[in-house]
Amino acid sequence: MRRFRSTLAEPVALVPTMGMLHQGHASLVRLAARRASSVIVSVYVNPTQLALGEQRAYPVNLVEDVGMLQRLQEELCQEDQGYGTIKAVFAPTDQDMYPHGTDLWGGCCSHVVTSPRLTRGLEGKGQATHFVGVGTICLKLFNVVTPQLAVFGEKDYQQTIVVRRLAEELLLKVEIVVGTTIRDADGLAVSSRNVFLGPERRGVAVVLWKALKAGAAMYQSGQCQRRTILAACKEEVLREQDRQNLRDLSDRVNFDLVYFGLNHLQTLEDIEEVEVAEGALLSGAIQMLPYERIKCLEDVQVSDRMSVRLIDSLVL
Ligand code: AMP
């Protein structure tokens, strides 16, 4: 990778992904190509940022990923405006990235402790190792690829703040660029994890976006209190849960609310009242649970038995 990198026209942009590429990833690649001559897309399911069960279940399809990038490359090559193109897909193995193993807490390998203040809440809460894994893999990828810029999605807003701070504090020569969230027609943020949902759970999963929009509507109506904004989000969730509870057991889609958060856009501190001039981050996570009772044995997919964590955010 280093030898290849030294032949590339600069600036070089890196788009780090965990594969199972979708339109959200494609939009980040397009953004990278507008800013850099050479784009490198990394595809690596980073075990240290995932819970154990998730590591085993995370969807992988490198052949389709490369096919999708080839189609995107054709589109980029047609752009007649001096845009960059994809120069490589970097798909390392665990052995490449973690030669001494992936058991961060077992003491086997060096790792990056990202700013605790930025990582103790939201996605860091109850997933203590998550951002250590994110920070560690980003630093490794930056060291291998040495990009001038790295592109991340706003959907994982906290991640963009954590990685930007990491780059700043560890004096890395990389600019962190953030792309907007791509959504399906009904508003659900596109995600690699959506493939596990199946049509019924997929239909209900949009409740997360609807809840965030309900919170945003409350803010737009002039309400700036945390209590009021988050109550509007929770109400949307409760309404959907009530609707599901009225359904037959075999049709019912269960999900748990993990959190809704209202946080400062840079420090990620909890906000009690939004300063209109400053805005705020409104974010949330839900856990889509397995079906209580499976209708028909032939229809059972392994994925139907999996619980799927979805996150989303919007900037007020
Ligand atoms: P992942 O493969 O899920 O680790 O995501 C790789 C990058 O794509 C991250 O920077 C994500 O924030 C970004 N991403 C994921 N979903 C979307 C989306 N729907 N729209 C834009 N970017 C996304």
Coordinates of C-alpha atoms and ligand atoms in Angstrom, one line a residue:
M1 CA 0.0 0.0 0.0
R2 CA 2.8 2.4 0.9
R3 CA 4.7 1.7 -2.3
F4 CA 1.5 2.2 -4.3
R5 CA 0.6 5.4 -2.4
S6 CA 3.9 7.0 -3.3
T7 CA 2.9 6.8 -7.0
L8 CA -0.4 8.7 -6.5
A9 CA -1.2 12.2 -7.5
E10 CA -2.0 14.3 -4.5
P11 CA -4.1 15.3 -2.7
V12 CA -5.1 11.8 -1.6
A13 CA -8.4 11.2 0.1
L14 CA -9.3 8.1 2.2
V15 CA -12.8 6.9 2.7
P16 CA -12.8 4.4 5.5
T17 CA -15.7 1.8 5.5
M18 CA -16.6 -1.5 6.9
G19 CA -17.9 -2.7 3.5
M20 CA -21.3 -3.8 2.4
L21 CA -21.3 -0.6 0.5
H22 CA -24.4 1.4 -0.1
Q23 CA -25.4 4.9 -1.4
G24 CA -24.2 6.5 1.8
H25 CA -20.7 5.3 1.2
A26 CA -21.0 6.2 -2.5
S27 CA -21.8 9.8 -1.6
L28 CA -18.7 10.0 0.6
V29 CA -16.6 8.7 -2.3
R30 CA -18.1 11.4 -4.6
L31 CA -17.3 14.0 -2.0
A32 CA -13.8 12.7 -1.7
A33 CA -13.4 12.8 -5.5
R34 CA -14.5 16.5 -5.6
R35 CA -11.7 17.3 -3.1
A36 CA -8.8 15.0 -4.1
S37 CA -7.1 13.7 -7.2
S38 CA -6.8 10.2 -5.8
V39 CA -9.4 8.4 -3.7
I40 CA -8.7 5.2 -1.7
V41 CA -11.6 3.3 -0.2
S42 CA -10.8 1.0 2.6
V43 CA -13.0 -1.9 3.3
Y44 CA -12.3 -3.5 6.7
V45 CA -14.6 -4.8 9.4
N46 CA -12.8 -3.5 12.4
P47 CA -13.3 -6.1 15.1
T48 CA -12.1 -3.8 18.0
Q49 CA -15.0 -1.4 17.6
L50 CA -17.7 -4.1 17.5
A51 CA -19.3 -6.1 20.2
L52 CA -18.3 -9.8 20.0
G53 CA -21.7 -11.0 18.6
E54 CA -21.6 -8.3 16.0
Q55 CA -18.1 -9.2 14.8
R56 CA -19.3 -12.6 13.9
A57 CA -22.5 -11.4 12.2
Y58 CA -21.3 -8.3 10.4
P59 CA -22.2 -8.6 6.7
V60 CA -19.3 -8.9 4.3
N61 CA -19.4 -8.9 0.5
L62 CA -16.2 -7.7 -1.0
V63 CA -17.0 -8.9 -4.5
E64 CA -20.2 -6.7 -4.6
D65 CA -18.4 -3.9 -2.9
V66 CA -15.8 -3.8 -5.7
G67 CA -18.5 -4.1 -8.3
M68 CA -20.3 -1.1 -6.8
L69 CA -17.0 1.0 -6.8
Q70 CA -16.3 0.0 -10.4
R71 CA -19.7 1.4 -11.4
L72 CA -19.1 4.5 -9.4
Q73 CA -15.6 4.8 -11.0
E74 CA -17.3 4.9 -14.4
E75 CA -19.4 7.7 -13.3
L76 CA -16.4 9.6 -11.9
C77 CA -14.4 9.1 -15.1
Q78 CA -17.3 10.7 -17.1
E79 CA -17.2 13.8 -14.9
D80 CA -15.4 16.2 -17.1
Q81 CA -14.4 18.6 -14.4
G82 CA -11.0 17.5 -13.2
Y83 CA -12.5 15.4 -10.4
G84 CA -10.4 12.7 -8.8
T85 CA -11.0 9.0 -9.3
I86 CA -10.8 5.8 -7.1
K87 CA -7.2 4.6 -7.3
A88 CA -7.5 1.6 -5.0
V89 CA -9.7 -0.5 -2.7
F90 CA -7.7 -1.3 0.4
A91 CA -9.0 -4.4 2.1
P92 CA -6.5 -5.6 4.7
T93 CA -6.8 -8.7 6.8
D94 CA -6.9 -8.8 10.7
Q95 CA -3.4 -10.1 10.6
D96 CA -2.3 -7.0 8.6
M97 CA -4.0 -4.5 10.9
Y98 CA -3.6 -6.4 14.2
P99 CA -0.5 -8.6 13.9
H100 CA -0.5 -9.2 17.7
G101 CA -4.2 -9.9 18.0
T102 CA -7.4 -7.9 18.5
D103 CA -7.9 -8.4 22.2
L104 CA -7.4 -4.8 23.2
W105 CA -8.2 -5.2 26.8
G106 CA -6.4 -8.5 27.1
G107 CA -3.2 -6.4 26.9
C108 CA -2.0 -7.9 23.6
C109 CA -1.6 -4.7 21.6
S110 CA -1.2 -0.9 21.5
H111 CA -4.3 1.1 21.2
V112 CA -5.5 4.7 21.2
V113 CA -7.6 6.1 24.0
T114 CA -9.7 8.8 22.4
S115 CA -10.8 11.8 24.5
P116 CA -12.9 10.3 27.3
R117 CA -15.0 13.5 27.6
L118 CA -16.1 13.0 24.0
T119 CA -16.7 9.3 24.2
R120 CA -18.3 8.6 27.5
G121 CA -21.9 9.5 26.3
L122 CA -24.1 8.5 23.4
E123 CA -22.4 5.7 21.4
G124 CA -19.7 5.3 24.0
K125 CA -22.1 4.6 26.9
G126 CA -22.4 0.9 27.5
Q127 CA -19.9 0.3 24.7
A128 CA -16.7 1.3 26.5
T129 CA -14.3 -0.2 23.8
H130 CA -16.2 1.2 20.8
F131 CA -14.3 4.5 20.3
V132 CA -11.0 2.9 21.4
G133 CA -11.4 0.6 18.5
V134 CA -12.5 3.5 16.1
G135 CA -9.5 5.6 17.2
T136 CA -7.0 2.7 16.8
I137 CA -8.2 1.7 13.4
C138 CA -8.3 5.2 12.1
L139 CA -4.8 6.0 13.3
K140 CA -3.5 2.7 11.6
L141 CA -5.3 3.5 8.4
F142 CA -4.0 7.1 8.4
N143 CA -0.5 5.8 9.0
V144 CA -0.7 3.3 6.1
V145 CA -2.5 5.5 3.5
T146 CA -1.2 8.9 4.7
P147 CA -4.1 10.8 3.1
Q148 CA -4.4 14.5 3.1
L149 CA -8.0 14.1 3.8
A150 CA -10.3 11.5 5.2
V151 CA -14.1 11.5 4.6
F152 CA -16.6 10.4 7.2
G153 CA -20.5 10.5 7.4
E154 CA -22.5 12.8 9.6
K155 CA -24.8 9.9 10.5
D156 CA -22.0 8.9 12.9
Y157 CA -21.7 12.5 14.2
Q158 CA -19.9 11.6 17.4
Q159 CA -17.4 9.6 15.4
T160 CA -16.6 12.6 13.3
I161 CA -15.9 14.7 16.4
V162 CA -13.8 12.0 18.0
V163 CA -11.7 11.4 14.9
R164 CA -11.2 15.1 14.2
R165 CA -10.0 15.6 17.8
L166 CA -7.7 12.6 17.5
A167 CA -6.1 14.1 14.4
E168 CA -5.7 17.4 16.1
E169 CA -4.3 16.1 19.4
L170 CA -2.0 13.6 17.9
L171 CA -0.8 16.1 15.4
L172 CA -1.8 14.1 12.3
K173 CA -1.6 15.8 8.9
V174 CA -5.0 14.8 7.8
E175 CA -8.1 17.0 7.3
I176 CA -11.4 15.4 8.4
V177 CA -14.2 16.0 5.9
V178 CA -17.8 15.2 6.7
G179 CA -20.6 14.2 4.2
T180 CA -24.3 14.5 4.8
T181 CA -26.5 11.5 5.6
I182 CA -28.1 9.6 2.7
R183 CA -31.6 8.4 3.4
D184 CA -34.1 6.0 1.9
A185 CA -37.3 7.6 0.5
D186 CA -39.1 7.3 3.9
G187 CA -36.2 8.9 5.7
L188 CA -34.5 5.9 7.3
A189 CA -30.7 6.4 7.1
V190 CA -29.1 3.9 4.7
S191 CA -26.9 1.5 6.7
S192 CA -25.1 -1.8 6.1
R193 CA -27.0 -3.1 9.0
N194 CA -30.4 -2.6 7.3
V195 CA -29.8 -5.8 5.3
F196 CA -30.6 -7.7 8.5
L197 CA -34.0 -6.1 9.0
G198 CA -36.3 -7.8 6.5
P199 CA -39.4 -6.0 5.3
E200 CA -41.4 -5.9 8.5
R201 CA -38.7 -4.6 10.8
R202 CA -37.4 -2.4 8.1
G203 CA -40.8 -0.7 7.8
V204 CA -40.9 0.0 11.6
A205 CA -37.2 1.1 11.9
V206 CA -38.0 4.5 10.3
V207 CA -39.5 5.3 13.7
L208 CA -36.0 6.5 14.8
W209 CA -35.9 9.2 12.1
K210 CA -39.6 10.1 12.7
A211 CA -38.8 10.6 16.4
L212 CA -35.8 12.8 15.6
K213 CA -37.9 14.9 13.3
A214 CA -40.6 15.2 16.0
G215 CA -37.9 16.6 18.3
A216 CA -36.7 19.0 15.6
A217 CA -40.3 20.2 15.0
M218 CA -40.6 20.9 18.7
Y219 CA -37.4 23.0 18.6
Q220 CA -38.6 24.8 15.5
S221 CA -41.8 25.7 17.2
G222 CA -39.7 27.7 19.7
Q223 CA -39.1 25.0 22.5
C224 CA -35.4 24.9 23.4
Q225 CA -35.6 22.8 26.6
R226 CA -34.0 19.4 26.6
R227 CA -36.9 17.9 28.5
T228 CA -39.5 19.1 25.9
I229 CA -37.5 18.2 22.8
L230 CA -36.6 14.7 24.0
A231 CA -40.1 14.1 25.2
A232 CA -41.3 14.7 21.7
C233 CA -38.9 12.1 20.4
K234 CA -39.9 9.6 23.0
E235 CA -43.6 10.1 22.4
E236 CA -43.1 9.1 18.8
V237 CA -41.4 5.9 19.9
L238 CA -44.1 5.1 22.5
R239 CA -46.8 5.6 19.8
E240 CA -45.1 3.1 17.5
Q241 CA -44.6 0.6 20.4
D242 CA -48.3 0.9 21.3
R243 CA -49.2 0.3 17.6
Q244 CA -47.0 -2.8 17.6
N245 CA -48.5 -4.1 20.9
L246 CA -51.9 -4.1 19.3
R247 CA -50.7 -6.5 16.5
D248 CA -50.8 -10.2 16.5
L249 CA -47.7 -11.8 18.1
S250 CA -46.5 -13.2 14.8
D251 CA -46.6 -9.8 13.2
R252 CA -45.3 -7.7 16.0
V253 CA -42.1 -5.8 15.7
N254 CA -40.4 -5.1 19.0
F255 CA -37.7 -2.6 19.5
D256 CA -36.0 -0.9 22.5
L257 CA -35.1 2.7 22.7
V258 CA -31.4 2.9 23.7
Y259 CA -31.1 6.7 24.0
F260 CA -32.0 10.1 22.7
G261 CA -29.4 12.8 23.2
L262 CA -29.3 16.5 23.0
N263 CA -25.6 17.6 22.9
H264 CA -23.3 20.5 22.2
L265 CA -22.1 20.3 18.6
Q266 CA -18.4 20.4 19.4
T267 CA -17.9 19.3 23.0
L268 CA -20.8 16.8 23.0
E269 CA -21.7 17.8 26.5
D270 CA -25.4 17.3 27.4
I271 CA -27.4 20.5 26.7
E272 CA -30.3 21.6 29.0
E273 CA -31.4 24.4 26.8
V274 CA -30.4 25.0 23.2
E275 CA -28.8 28.4 22.4
V276 CA -30.4 29.2 19.0
A277 CA -27.2 30.8 17.8
E278 CA -25.2 27.7 18.5
G279 CA -27.6 24.9 17.6
A280 CA -27.3 21.4 18.9
L281 CA -26.9 17.7 18.0
L282 CA -30.1 15.7 18.4
S283 CA -29.3 12.0 18.1
G284 CA -30.7 8.6 19.0
A285 CA -30.3 4.8 18.9
I286 CA -32.8 2.0 18.9
Q287 CA -32.3 -1.7 19.1
M288 CA -34.6 -3.7 16.7
L289 CA -35.3 -7.0 18.5
P290 CA -35.8 -10.4 16.9
Y291 CA -39.4 -11.5 16.1
E292 CA -41.3 -12.9 19.1
R293 CA -42.8 -15.7 17.0
I294 CA -41.8 -16.7 13.5
K295 CA -44.8 -17.0 11.2
C296 CA -43.6 -19.6 8.7
L297 CA -40.5 -21.8 9.1
E298 CA -39.5 -21.4 5.4
D299 CA -39.4 -17.6 5.9
V300 CA -36.9 -17.8 8.8
Q301 CA -33.7 -16.0 8.0
V302 CA -30.8 -16.1 10.4
S303 CA -31.0 -12.4 10.3
D304 CA -34.6 -12.4 11.7
R305 CA -33.2 -13.7 15.0
M306 CA -30.6 -11.0 15.3
S307 CA -31.1 -7.8 17.2
V308 CA -29.9 -4.8 15.1
R309 CA -28.7 -1.5 16.6
L310 CA -29.5 1.6 14.5
I311 CA -28.3 5.1 15.1
D312 CA -29.2 8.4 13.5
S313 CA -28.8 12.1 14.2
L314 CA -29.7 15.6 13.0
V315 CA -28.3 19.0 13.6
L316 CA -30.7 21.5 15.1
Ligands
AMP1 P1 -19.5 2.0 8.0 O1 -19.2 1.2 6.8 O2 -20.9 1.8 8.5 O3 -18.5 1.9 9.1 O4 -19.5 3.5 7.5 C1 -18.4 4.0 6.8 C2 -18.6 5.5 6.7 O5 -19.8 5.7 6.0 C3 -18.8 6.2 8.0 O6 -18.1 7.5 8.0 C4 -20.2 6.5 8.1 O7 -20.6 7.6 8.9 C5 -20.6 6.7 6.7 N1 -22.0 6.4 6.4 C6 -22.7 5.3 6.9 N2 -24.0 5.4 6.5 C7 -24.1 6.6 5.8 C8 -25.2 7.3 5.2 N3 -26.5 6.8 5.2 N4 -25.0 8.5 4.6 C9 -23.7 9.0 4.6 N5 -22.7 8.4 5.2 C10 -22.9 7.2 5.8

